[in-house]
Amino acid sequence: MPSADHDLGPQNLGSPPRVVTRQPADRSPEHAEPSRFLPHVQGLRAIAVLLVVLYHFWPGRLPGGYVGVDVFFVISGFLITGHLLRELTATGGVRLGQFWARRARRLLPAALLVLLFCAVVAGSPYLMPLSALPNELSEIVASTFYVENWYLALTSADYLNHSGDPTTVQHYWSLSLEEQFYVLWPLIMLLAAWIAVRWFHGSVRRVVIVVLGVVAVASFVFCVAFTITDPAPAYFVTFGRMWQFGVGAMIALIPLLQVRNAVGSFVLGWAGIAALVYTAFAYDAQTPFPGYAAALPTLGAAAVIAASNTARWWYPTRILSLRPAQFVGDISYSLYLWHWPLIIIAPSVPFWGLTIYHRVALLVLCFVLAWITKRLVEDPVRSWKVLTSRPPRVTLWSSLGAMLVVAATAGGAWLINAPAYAEGERQLVELRDSAPPCFGAEAILSPDCAGTDTADVLPAPGFAGADRPEHPECFVQLNDARPVSCTFGSDADDAPVVALVGDSHAYQLLSTFERIADQNGWRLVTWFKGACPWSTTPLSTPGAFGQACTEWRGAVEEAMADTDIDAVFAASLATTPYSAAGFDSTHDAAVAGYRDAWAQVTDRGIPVITVVDNPVWETDPNKCLRTRDAATCDGPRSEVLVADDPVRDAAAAQERVTLLDFTDVYCGVEECRTVVGGANIYRDQDHVTVTFANTLAPWYAEAVEQALGRATDGTP
């Protein structure tokens, strides 16, 4: 960045444009020429933020609400490009220092306030699980310096499928991407203006259109290709989103795209709103996104912006200008900042949760906090004389200082909790190596343990999230159809070969079966794919995800046919969404699919052992266990347990198929437990801890050994 005390002065378009770093203190570069406030664009902000907020509160009701973020990108491209073009036209340059300082005053105060709040909360073991502390603080620091999108891309976070444990600041990925846009976009436009002056006789607007158009097209092609090949990071990568800013930029740069004709504006505006509503309800976590699917909400947002006629009250431009829409648009930034941390934190607050009443109350609280932040933080700091009356470097250095304060707070939270974190890791290792007597499933299944109980909960609720299988390299997700296989246990030529195959509910048993294999002299071979059980029935999820599951199953079938296997253990999520095509119900389709898959090996004389699925909770039970007694955290059996697990019906009367059913371990007559025999069952809302799975090891091992024995002597 040029030094603020080096004034190059404004330039005309007869010479190459240069960076100008000083102008009257109360005028930002985007006001080099007066701009019109467009109420319908502010109303479009309201639509965008409501889509995102309602999606996060009720993802099942508005499964595609995440497209609201794409709307924000289009709006930013439109507004910022228009501002920069006006300054380029008026002065021949862009005062980068002033531009970036104004962006900092506008965006950083509220953003850093929320990050500071999250850092304090992260340091409280009553509000956040201790096991989440490293990831939480890492993402707070990444968000503070606006690289959260790259952090998530590099860690392959799955934003839409909510895999893993989302942090309080995961939503900062979009803010990070926008800040990177604010840095790159004026530089690209300056380059385009220089090219125009140097080689095209000063046709700045025309060359800017061409350059930004090339960037947008290249970005779109990259986005589509990357979404197909690696969808998780594709969601966050900056260049894969630049085309959406470019679409907004084209409306600002090309006057013909701003439709002022009454009929055209009416049709275009309502068509754009219809596109946004359609995608909000029709898209879901399995939609290959962003990719080509992002084109519809992007163009929908662009259509609303382009519809400029305000002649009649029923035009979208007029309706979006009504006071309620303007109010939500005004607080949209702070509303976006606050809503997600509160959703993550709320279930851990004593006497709180995420019931419908809690969600509505929390939503109201989000609006109140957003309004307060707008009035007391956003607006005052943006016009704070101590900053606006001084050179841009004062704002920029002050911003850096504030960012360092937030990062230091995150560091302090780690220093305070690091000893407890280390102790939690040590206890977890000890627990896996040597569990107490009558612990976990043994307390229910062993006659010798009848009547025993313990007040301890192990692993501690704050550390249960870390009690997960190792070897994530053996587990494929999303659109990855590779039949990745891992081998554990005995290397002996005569060792029985046991396959463990299925979705994440099979993968959650990996560490347990690895231990069993070592103890019993088996060779364990695995095939896992997230949300893709071993079945022949297609998923109901369309697009690349469902296709990848089908391809993975075919590849695994071939791999298993080429492998000498003595027994197969399969597990799957009971709530998997199957296609009912050709069947009376999805249940019947699921039953048929499991039987067909198992027949691929049972027809070869290989036994199959499978298990009824564990209960699935609405939210992680550990959030309750951290603050309340275990008995108060149990859930109604009718709500968390799938009564008609298709695996149970599929296994009925099937030769060479053994069914294990541990429902009585998980549940009593009326309620399902979160803790059994002192063992903390769950590490999240539907996956069991390795510690608890280990307590079922004797019964898993016995079932497999019996199946191997029957296969050896030829009995079914």
XYZ file of C-alpha atoms in Angstrom:
716
model
C 0.000 0.000 0.000
C 1.414 3.456 -0.899
C 2.460 5.717 1.900
C -0.310 8.096 2.903
C 2.027 11.099 2.944
C 3.048 10.559 -0.688
C 0.431 12.534 -2.654
C 0.565 11.740 -6.344
C -2.416 13.951 -7.029
C -5.448 13.247 -9.206
C -4.888 12.392 -12.825
C -6.734 12.584 -16.099
C -7.293 9.691 -18.452
C -4.645 10.859 -20.844
C -1.935 9.247 -18.727
C -1.752 5.904 -16.961
C -3.967 5.915 -13.842
C -2.116 5.916 -10.577
C -2.995 5.239 -6.979
C -4.025 8.387 -5.148
C -3.806 8.213 -1.395
C -5.139 11.510 -0.055
C -8.274 13.556 -0.505
C -10.517 15.608 1.793
C -10.876 13.635 4.994
C -14.642 13.502 5.009
C -14.923 12.184 1.459
C -14.308 8.583 0.567
C -13.186 7.620 -2.932
C -16.499 6.143 -3.864
C -18.008 9.600 -3.498
C -15.827 11.164 -6.145
C -19.124 11.485 -7.955
C -22.497 11.523 -6.180
C -24.181 8.140 -5.989
C -27.868 7.324 -5.773
C -29.195 5.375 -2.840
C -31.240 2.505 -4.245
C -33.893 1.440 -1.724
C -34.749 -1.756 -3.578
C -31.126 -2.896 -3.313
C -31.296 -2.312 0.429
C -34.497 -4.357 0.441
C -32.668 -7.087 -1.447
C -30.165 -7.157 1.419
C -33.116 -7.934 3.680
C -34.094 -10.904 1.514
C -30.499 -12.139 1.506
C -29.975 -12.007 5.249
C -33.388 -13.495 6.033
C -32.674 -16.422 3.720
C -29.414 -17.170 5.532
C -30.749 -16.625 9.053
C -33.892 -18.694 8.546
C -31.833 -21.426 6.894
C -29.565 -21.619 9.935
C -32.501 -21.624 12.356
C -34.649 -24.070 10.378
C -32.481 -25.854 7.788
C -35.164 -28.478 7.218
C -37.773 -25.866 6.340
C -35.599 -23.683 4.126
C -32.916 -26.100 2.884
C -31.523 -23.773 0.225
C -31.471 -20.584 2.266
C -27.697 -20.542 2.025
C -28.102 -18.835 -1.387
C -28.607 -15.596 0.541
C -24.816 -15.316 0.745
C -24.647 -15.402 -3.056
C -27.090 -12.499 -3.157
C -24.743 -10.478 -0.949
C -21.877 -11.150 -3.351
C -23.880 -9.803 -6.297
C -24.908 -6.696 -4.339
C -21.297 -6.015 -3.335
C -20.104 -6.396 -6.905
C -22.749 -3.942 -8.095
C -22.191 -1.260 -5.456
C -18.406 -1.351 -5.187
C -17.848 -1.451 -8.939
C -20.130 1.540 -9.391
C -18.297 3.491 -6.684
C -14.868 2.688 -8.106
C -15.894 3.495 -11.675
C -17.164 6.916 -10.628
C -13.839 7.717 -9.025
C -11.875 6.386 -11.979
C -13.938 8.539 -14.315
C -13.690 11.657 -12.157
C -10.062 11.512 -11.021
C -8.308 9.005 -13.239
C -7.296 6.900 -10.247
C -8.424 5.232 -7.058
C -7.386 6.426 -3.642
C -6.740 2.963 -2.265
C -5.855 4.150 1.223
C -9.125 6.013 1.604
C -11.098 3.229 -0.007
C -9.704 0.549 2.286
C -9.935 2.815 5.346
C -13.602 3.446 4.687
C -14.214 -0.289 4.259
C -12.420 -0.906 7.559
C -14.499 1.689 9.419
C -17.656 0.254 7.933
C -17.035 -3.452 8.516
C -14.432 -4.117 11.197
C -15.951 -2.641 14.386
C -19.033 -4.883 14.470
C -17.143 -7.899 13.114
C -14.368 -7.626 15.707
C -16.891 -7.073 18.500
C -18.609 -10.367 17.693
C -15.255 -12.130 17.355
C -14.212 -10.799 20.755
C -17.463 -12.134 22.201
C -16.830 -15.537 20.613
C -13.267 -15.660 21.962
C -14.546 -15.040 25.489
C -17.262 -17.674 25.093
C -14.771 -20.182 23.671
C -12.758 -19.877 26.861
C -15.754 -20.882 28.998
C -16.053 -24.670 29.467
C -19.723 -24.219 30.395
C -20.640 -22.736 27.029
C -18.268 -24.533 24.669
C -16.900 -28.086 24.688
C -13.259 -28.183 25.710
C -12.468 -30.538 22.833
C -13.540 -27.831 20.369
C -11.203 -25.208 21.819
C -8.255 -25.519 19.380
C -10.458 -25.423 16.294
C -12.644 -22.669 17.724
C -9.718 -20.405 18.537
C -7.935 -21.172 15.268
C -10.997 -20.096 13.310
C -11.446 -16.975 15.434
C -7.896 -15.923 14.561
C -8.449 -16.823 10.890
C -11.658 -14.775 10.877
C -9.959 -11.864 12.603
C -7.478 -11.585 9.758
C -10.108 -12.415 7.106
C -8.748 -15.710 5.857
C -11.479 -17.929 7.317
C -12.629 -19.066 3.883
C -9.142 -20.364 3.090
C -8.871 -22.032 6.493
C -12.100 -23.912 5.827
C -11.055 -24.757 2.275
C -7.741 -26.176 3.441
C -9.404 -28.221 6.184
C -12.072 -29.480 3.732
C -14.969 -28.310 5.878
C -18.362 -29.362 4.516
C -20.458 -26.235 5.090
C -23.727 -27.467 3.586
C -23.739 -30.947 5.124
C -22.733 -29.577 8.555
C -20.108 -32.272 8.935
C -17.831 -32.069 11.930
C -18.432 -29.505 14.639
C -19.085 -26.012 13.253
C -17.522 -23.200 15.237
C -19.173 -19.975 16.338
C -17.381 -18.095 13.551
C -17.706 -20.451 10.597
C -20.031 -17.945 8.908
C -17.120 -15.491 8.687
C -15.974 -17.344 5.560
C -18.198 -15.095 3.438
C -16.976 -11.932 5.177
C -13.387 -13.020 4.595
C -14.111 -13.581 0.930
C -15.744 -10.147 0.632
C -12.766 -8.448 2.275
C -10.478 -10.165 -0.210
C -12.768 -8.844 -2.941
C -12.370 -5.307 -1.582
C -8.604 -5.693 -1.835
C -8.441 -7.305 -5.273
C -11.264 -5.581 -7.162
C -9.917 -2.002 -7.164
C -6.505 -3.355 -8.184
C -8.070 -5.208 -11.115
C -10.002 -2.101 -12.146
C -6.861 0.036 -11.904
C -5.052 -2.441 -14.116
C -7.924 -2.302 -16.614
C -7.847 1.508 -16.595
C -4.102 1.497 -17.168
C -4.561 -0.873 -20.117
C -7.254 1.423 -21.489
C -5.033 4.493 -21.335
C -1.915 2.697 -22.513
C -3.334 0.819 -25.501
C -6.972 1.788 -26.108
C -6.984 5.591 -26.135
C -8.680 6.035 -22.792
C -11.797 3.857 -23.261
C -11.803 3.078 -19.539
C -15.353 1.827 -19.120
C -15.131 -0.447 -22.142
C -11.841 -2.007 -21.105
C -12.985 -2.386 -17.504
C -16.061 -4.249 -18.766
C -13.907 -6.557 -20.879
C -11.359 -7.241 -18.119
C -13.967 -7.874 -15.423
C -15.964 -9.961 -17.874
C -12.948 -12.161 -18.565
C -12.324 -12.522 -14.827
C -15.977 -13.439 -14.238
C -16.116 -16.015 -17.034
C -12.844 -17.615 -15.958
C -14.063 -17.680 -12.362
C -17.347 -19.335 -13.350
C -15.594 -22.046 -15.363
C -13.224 -22.653 -12.457
C -16.163 -22.748 -10.024
C -18.085 -25.356 -12.029
C -15.028 -27.556 -12.577
C -13.819 -27.325 -8.972
C -17.287 -28.062 -7.576
C -17.374 -31.266 -9.607
C -13.907 -32.416 -8.601
C -13.617 -31.181 -5.002
C -16.871 -29.646 -3.727
C -15.957 -29.007 -0.083
C -13.158 -26.462 -0.670
C -14.879 -25.188 -3.836
C -17.514 -23.614 -1.612
C -14.960 -21.300 0.005
C -12.226 -20.576 -2.549
C -12.084 -16.897 -3.482
C -11.591 -17.204 -7.231
C -14.499 -19.643 -7.463
C -16.800 -16.865 -6.233
C -15.431 -13.831 -8.121
C -17.862 -14.362 -11.002
C -20.765 -13.560 -8.669
C -19.236 -10.178 -7.889
C -18.637 -9.833 -11.618
C -22.318 -10.348 -12.411
C -23.205 -7.462 -10.114
C -20.393 -5.417 -11.627
C -21.821 -5.792 -15.138
C -25.089 -4.173 -14.058
C -23.150 -1.200 -12.695
C -20.970 -0.918 -15.802
C -23.502 -1.477 -18.594
C -26.402 1.026 -18.506
C -28.513 -1.128 -20.825
C -28.690 -3.777 -18.100
C -30.496 -1.354 -15.790
C -34.045 -1.889 -17.000
C -36.210 1.221 -16.590
C -39.035 0.102 -18.850
C -42.140 -0.426 -16.711
C -43.169 -3.834 -18.036
C -39.618 -5.116 -18.320
C -38.755 -3.970 -14.816
C -41.895 -5.559 -13.368
C -41.284 -8.911 -15.047
C -37.556 -8.933 -14.379
C -37.893 -7.979 -10.716
C -40.525 -10.555 -9.860
C -38.724 -13.220 -11.893
C -35.594 -12.543 -9.834
C -37.479 -12.827 -6.557
C -39.169 -16.016 -7.787
C -35.744 -17.487 -8.617
C -34.501 -16.736 -5.098
C -37.594 -18.219 -3.461
C -37.393 -21.303 -5.672
C -33.740 -21.978 -4.887
C -34.307 -21.376 -1.173
C -36.842 -24.211 -1.095
C -35.636 -26.473 -3.921
C -31.909 -26.512 -3.177
C -30.525 -28.445 -0.235
C -27.303 -29.794 1.241
C -26.909 -32.273 -1.608
C -27.179 -29.714 -4.394
C -23.756 -29.488 -6.098
C -22.987 -25.959 -4.973
C -21.740 -23.441 -5.904
C -21.025 -24.825 -9.406
C -23.552 -24.241 -12.143
C -26.369 -24.395 -9.552
C -25.248 -21.029 -8.165
C -26.086 -19.365 -11.479
C -29.827 -19.286 -10.745
C -29.750 -17.371 -7.420
C -26.934 -15.174 -8.748
C -28.891 -14.175 -11.837
C -32.024 -13.847 -9.725
C -30.312 -11.298 -7.483
C -28.941 -9.501 -10.532
C -32.437 -9.338 -12.038
C -33.829 -7.676 -8.904
C -31.024 -5.087 -8.920
C -31.480 -4.417 -12.641
C -35.243 -3.821 -12.273
C -35.064 -0.068 -11.748
C -38.597 1.181 -12.473
C -40.571 2.322 -9.425
C -43.732 3.525 -11.154
C -46.292 1.348 -9.330
C -46.650 0.157 -5.761
C -46.833 -3.481 -6.787
C -43.465 -3.377 -8.518
C -40.782 -5.266 -6.574
C -38.673 -2.123 -6.440
C -41.425 -0.368 -4.493
C -42.246 -3.299 -2.222
C -38.577 -3.770 -1.343
C -38.491 -0.060 -0.458
C -41.102 -0.396 2.275
C -39.958 0.459 5.784
C -39.812 -3.119 7.200
C -37.592 -4.237 4.335
C -35.403 -1.161 4.733
C -35.060 -1.769 8.468
C -33.930 -5.372 7.978
C -31.604 -4.260 5.197
C -30.100 -1.608 7.466
C -29.279 -4.125 10.226
C -28.456 -6.997 7.844
C -24.710 -6.898 8.491
C -24.972 -7.078 12.279
C -27.806 -9.597 12.029
C -25.591 -11.856 9.937
C -22.746 -11.477 12.435
C -24.752 -12.296 15.561
C -27.190 -15.008 14.541
C -24.787 -17.922 14.014
C -22.771 -17.666 17.270
C -26.015 -17.530 19.230
C -27.338 -20.640 17.464
C -24.150 -22.545 18.320
C -24.024 -21.359 21.919
C -27.738 -21.450 22.826
C -28.169 -25.208 23.423
C -25.411 -25.097 26.051
C -27.034 -22.350 28.076
C -28.785 -23.724 31.207
C -32.557 -23.952 30.827
C -32.240 -23.208 27.128
C -32.236 -25.283 23.976
C -33.405 -25.147 20.398
C -37.075 -26.005 20.661
C -39.413 -24.007 18.436
C -40.047 -21.543 21.272
C -36.355 -21.169 22.010
C -35.593 -20.611 18.344
C -38.221 -17.893 17.992
C -36.991 -16.154 21.148
C -33.417 -16.430 19.939
C -34.359 -15.006 16.558
C -35.917 -11.995 18.265
C -32.770 -11.591 20.365
C -30.675 -11.619 17.179
C -32.707 -8.721 15.780
C -32.364 -6.769 19.019
C -28.588 -7.271 19.163
C -28.273 -6.366 15.487
C -30.191 -3.122 15.995
C -28.144 -2.203 19.068
C -24.884 -2.971 17.255
C -25.977 -0.883 14.275
C -26.864 2.097 16.461
C -24.013 1.944 18.970
C -21.137 0.439 16.978
C -21.549 0.475 13.199
C -22.879 4.002 12.702
C -20.780 5.880 15.312
C -17.424 4.365 14.318
C -18.040 4.881 10.609
C -18.201 8.645 11.175
C -15.833 8.846 14.156
C -13.969 12.142 13.805
C -10.786 10.821 15.390
C -10.481 8.541 12.342
C -12.232 10.395 9.523
C -10.333 13.626 10.154
C -6.951 11.919 9.890
C -5.059 10.207 7.067
C -6.188 6.701 6.097
C -3.163 5.138 7.732
C -4.600 6.047 11.152
C -7.711 3.976 10.454
C -5.711 1.116 8.990
C -3.195 0.943 11.844
C -6.019 1.249 14.385
C -7.795 -1.614 12.646
C -4.680 -3.759 12.846
C -4.355 -2.946 16.548
C -7.968 -3.960 17.186
C -7.431 -7.198 15.276
C -4.396 -7.987 17.411
C -6.459 -7.421 20.561
C -8.988 -10.025 19.390
C -6.202 -12.463 18.466
C -4.576 -11.903 21.877
C -7.894 -12.616 23.604
C -8.130 -15.900 21.704
C -4.559 -16.677 22.747
C -5.415 -15.927 26.352
C -8.395 -18.301 26.198
C -6.040 -21.040 25.043
C -3.466 -20.369 27.768
C -6.153 -20.515 30.442
C -7.654 -23.773 29.180
C -4.578 -25.547 27.785
C -3.847 -27.512 31.007
C -7.433 -28.781 31.155
C -7.271 -29.702 27.474
C -4.077 -31.684 27.983
C -5.638 -33.469 30.957
C -8.710 -34.323 28.865
C -6.503 -35.880 26.195
C -4.635 -37.911 28.814
C -7.846 -39.163 30.438
C -9.232 -40.176 27.051
C -6.168 -42.290 26.289
C -6.355 -43.935 29.713
C -10.068 -44.611 29.321
C -9.566 -46.394 26.015
C -6.754 -48.493 27.444
C -8.417 -49.421 30.740
C -12.151 -48.866 31.248
C -13.743 -49.240 34.721
C -15.654 -52.472 35.550
C -19.325 -52.665 34.547
C -18.757 -49.686 32.299
C -20.959 -48.733 29.350
C -22.929 -51.488 27.592
C -21.614 -54.031 30.084
C -23.803 -52.432 32.755
C -26.871 -53.493 30.753
C -25.765 -56.655 28.961
C -23.681 -58.402 31.610
C -25.610 -60.288 34.327
C -22.732 -59.671 36.735
C -23.288 -55.914 36.524
C -26.991 -55.793 37.341
C -27.805 -52.887 39.638
C -24.411 -51.195 39.350
C -24.187 -47.536 38.478
C -21.708 -44.688 38.511
C -22.037 -40.948 38.858
C -19.093 -40.227 36.581
C -19.584 -39.504 32.875
C -16.658 -40.673 30.755
C -15.410 -39.224 28.530
C -16.326 -35.887 30.056
C -19.058 -34.089 28.086
C -16.628 -31.338 27.242
C -14.252 -33.784 25.607
C -16.578 -36.347 24.009
C -16.318 -34.623 20.630
C -12.671 -35.663 20.454
C -13.496 -39.330 21.069
C -13.710 -40.232 17.385
C -12.057 -42.865 15.171
C -8.612 -42.336 13.792
C -7.607 -42.844 10.156
C -9.822 -40.243 8.424
C -7.917 -41.116 5.245
C -10.023 -44.296 5.103
C -13.272 -42.320 4.901
C -14.445 -40.668 1.655
C -17.155 -38.017 1.501
C -19.285 -35.892 -0.785
C -18.731 -36.440 -4.502
C -15.712 -38.685 -4.003
C -16.539 -42.098 -5.497
C -13.136 -43.752 -5.011
C -13.405 -47.151 -3.273
C -10.737 -46.251 -0.707
C -9.764 -49.322 1.290
C -7.656 -49.655 4.435
C -6.248 -52.793 6.032
C -5.549 -53.406 9.727
C -4.784 -56.313 12.023
C -2.942 -59.551 11.287
C -0.584 -60.023 8.334
C -0.696 -63.829 8.592
C -1.635 -65.622 5.399
C -4.246 -67.739 7.192
C -5.799 -64.843 9.135
C -9.602 -64.564 8.687
C -10.454 -61.495 6.599
C -13.315 -59.391 7.976
C -14.682 -56.461 5.973
C -16.203 -53.431 7.694
C -18.298 -51.495 5.169
C -20.864 -48.698 5.120
C -21.402 -45.032 5.897
C -20.236 -42.962 8.869
C -22.138 -45.279 11.216
C -19.842 -48.056 10.074
C -16.809 -45.766 10.257
C -17.624 -44.921 13.893
C -16.788 -48.571 14.728
C -13.370 -48.521 13.044
C -11.216 -48.055 16.156
C -13.206 -50.721 18.007
C -12.910 -53.241 15.199
C -9.227 -52.450 14.753
C -8.717 -53.422 18.394
C -10.861 -56.566 18.001
C -8.890 -57.581 14.912
C -5.603 -57.250 16.789
C -6.938 -59.280 19.714
C -8.495 -62.050 17.599
C -5.943 -62.346 14.820
C -8.206 -61.069 12.041
C -7.263 -58.996 9.042
C -9.679 -56.049 8.887
C -10.473 -54.490 5.479
C -12.630 -51.347 5.317
C -14.706 -49.366 2.824
C -16.464 -46.204 4.083
C -18.290 -43.343 2.402
C -20.165 -40.599 4.227
C -23.980 -40.728 3.920
C -23.745 -43.729 1.575
C -24.741 -47.061 3.160
C -23.903 -50.374 1.561
C -27.096 -50.937 -0.408
C -28.314 -51.127 -3.994
C -31.202 -48.675 -3.569
C -30.314 -45.201 -4.911
C -30.408 -42.235 -2.588
C -33.209 -39.747 -3.069
C -30.644 -36.951 -3.203
C -30.203 -35.920 -6.846
C -27.153 -34.669 -8.638
C -23.470 -35.395 -8.202
C -23.726 -36.561 -4.600
C -26.246 -39.305 -5.289
C -24.361 -40.304 -8.419
C -21.090 -40.533 -6.471
C -22.757 -42.853 -3.953
C -23.989 -45.130 -6.728
C -20.542 -45.191 -8.344
C -18.838 -45.887 -5.022
C -21.127 -48.839 -4.344
C -20.372 -50.327 -7.746
C -16.651 -49.897 -7.224
C -16.831 -51.449 -3.747
C -18.804 -54.400 -5.126
C -16.010 -55.040 -7.632
C -13.334 -54.617 -4.959
C -15.055 -57.029 -2.599
C -15.472 -59.557 -5.404
C -11.713 -59.418 -5.987
C -10.881 -59.791 -2.272
C -10.826 -63.005 -0.277
C -13.290 -62.132 2.480
C -14.483 -64.472 5.227
C -17.145 -62.223 6.812
C -18.658 -58.764 6.312
C -19.842 -56.408 9.059
C -22.162 -53.621 7.823
C -23.712 -50.652 9.602
C -25.736 -47.708 8.354
C -27.709 -44.632 9.369
C -31.384 -45.532 9.791
C -32.599 -42.144 8.512
C -30.796 -42.352 5.166
C -33.034 -40.810 2.455
C -33.648 -43.549 -0.113
C -35.520 -43.267 -3.381
C -38.882 -45.058 -3.347
C -39.001 -45.484 -7.127
C -40.511 -48.869 -7.951
C -41.606 -49.572 -4.358
C -44.621 -48.786 -2.207
C -42.497 -46.851 0.295
C -38.955 -45.745 1.030
C -38.869 -48.342 3.799
C -39.607 -51.150 1.348
C -37.011 -49.747 -1.044
C -34.404 -49.647 1.731
C -35.147 -53.221 2.814
C -34.798 -54.481 -0.757
C -31.569 -52.543 -1.257
C -29.893 -53.996 1.811
C -30.901 -57.531 0.908
C -29.604 -57.142 -2.642
C -26.279 -55.765 -1.416
C -25.820 -58.504 1.156
C -26.684 -61.154 -1.435
C -23.580 -60.118 -3.368
C -21.522 -61.835 -0.679
C -23.920 -64.297 0.967
C -24.404 -65.990 -2.409
C -20.681 -66.735 -2.246
C -21.106 -68.316 1.188
C -19.754 -65.272 3.046
C -21.740 -64.350 6.198
C -22.965 -60.829 6.874
C -23.312 -59.327 10.335
C -25.269 -56.097 10.647
C -26.597 -53.951 13.467
C -29.703 -51.909 14.211
C -28.788 -48.221 14.240
C -28.341 -46.150 17.365
C -30.744 -43.266 18.178
C -30.348 -39.968 16.333
C -30.737 -36.736 18.320
C -31.730 -33.296 17.130
C -28.642 -31.781 18.712
C -25.495 -33.062 20.429
C -26.495 -34.427 23.873
C -23.157 -33.248 25.273
C -24.440 -29.685 25.134
C -26.941 -30.733 27.769
C -24.545 -32.940 29.723
C -22.059 -30.094 30.183
C -24.503 -28.170 32.344
C -27.121 -30.647 33.597
C -27.535 -34.009 35.250
C -27.442 -36.946 32.840
C -30.964 -38.101 33.747
C -32.404 -34.760 32.612
C -30.721 -35.091 29.221
C -32.470 -38.304 28.155
C -34.822 -38.060 25.188
C -38.218 -39.584 24.348
C -37.788 -42.892 22.564
C -40.462 -41.906 20.045
C -38.424 -38.851 18.971
C -34.833 -40.092 18.771
C -35.175 -43.769 17.816
C -36.240 -44.982 14.363
C -38.754 -47.657 15.280
C -38.751 -49.359 11.885
C -35.059 -49.428 11.037
C -35.028 -51.074 7.572
C -31.937 -53.080 8.541
C -34.016 -55.022 11.064
C -36.622 -56.003 8.483
C -33.985 -56.675 5.819
C -32.183 -59.161 8.076
C -35.338 -61.055 9.043
C -35.277 -64.702 7.872
C -32.165 -64.165 5.754
C -29.671 -67.004 5.599
C -26.064 -66.156 6.545
C -27.193 -62.769 7.950
C -26.759 -62.076 11.669
C -28.597 -59.118 13.218
C -27.332 -57.375 16.353
C -29.836 -55.160 18.158
C -28.571 -53.036 21.056
C -31.690 -50.906 21.316
C -32.209 -51.969 24.938
C -28.738 -50.662 25.720
C -29.513 -47.257 24.274
C -33.110 -46.982 25.413
C -35.513 -47.880 28.182
C -39.241 -48.332 27.731
C -40.017 -44.633 27.308
C -36.718 -42.786 26.946
C -33.324 -43.196 25.326
C -30.229 -42.592 27.398
C -27.295 -40.278 26.854
C -25.129 -42.112 29.407
C -25.010 -45.865 30.068
C -23.004 -47.337 32.928
C -21.023 -44.109 33.205
C -20.094 -44.183 29.498
C -20.890 -41.090 27.474
C -22.617 -42.600 24.438
C -22.454 -39.780 21.874
C -19.762 -37.548 20.437
C -22.335 -35.583 18.406
C -26.013 -35.854 17.578
C -25.858 -39.293 15.973
C -22.354 -40.804 16.238
C -21.242 -42.797 19.270
C -17.958 -42.272 21.061
C -15.158 -44.757 20.512
C -15.215 -45.296 24.266
C -18.815 -46.473 24.197
C -18.332 -48.538 21.024
C -15.456 -50.299 22.774
C -17.843 -51.453 25.509
C -19.816 -53.332 22.831
C -16.659 -54.994 21.504
C -17.232 -58.393 23.198
C -20.627 -58.741 21.548
C -19.339 -57.584 18.146
C -16.440 -60.035 18.369
C -18.679 -62.923 19.462
C -21.082 -62.367 16.554
C -18.288 -62.244 14.004
C -16.512 -65.302 15.458
C -19.742 -67.296 15.390
C -20.375 -66.257 11.784
C -16.832 -67.239 10.842
C -17.327 -70.587 12.566
C -20.547 -71.289 10.705
C -18.916 -70.345 7.424
C -16.084 -72.774 8.156
C -18.327 -75.746 8.942
C -20.746 -74.910 6.134
C -23.848 -74.159 8.229
C -26.043 -71.144 7.233
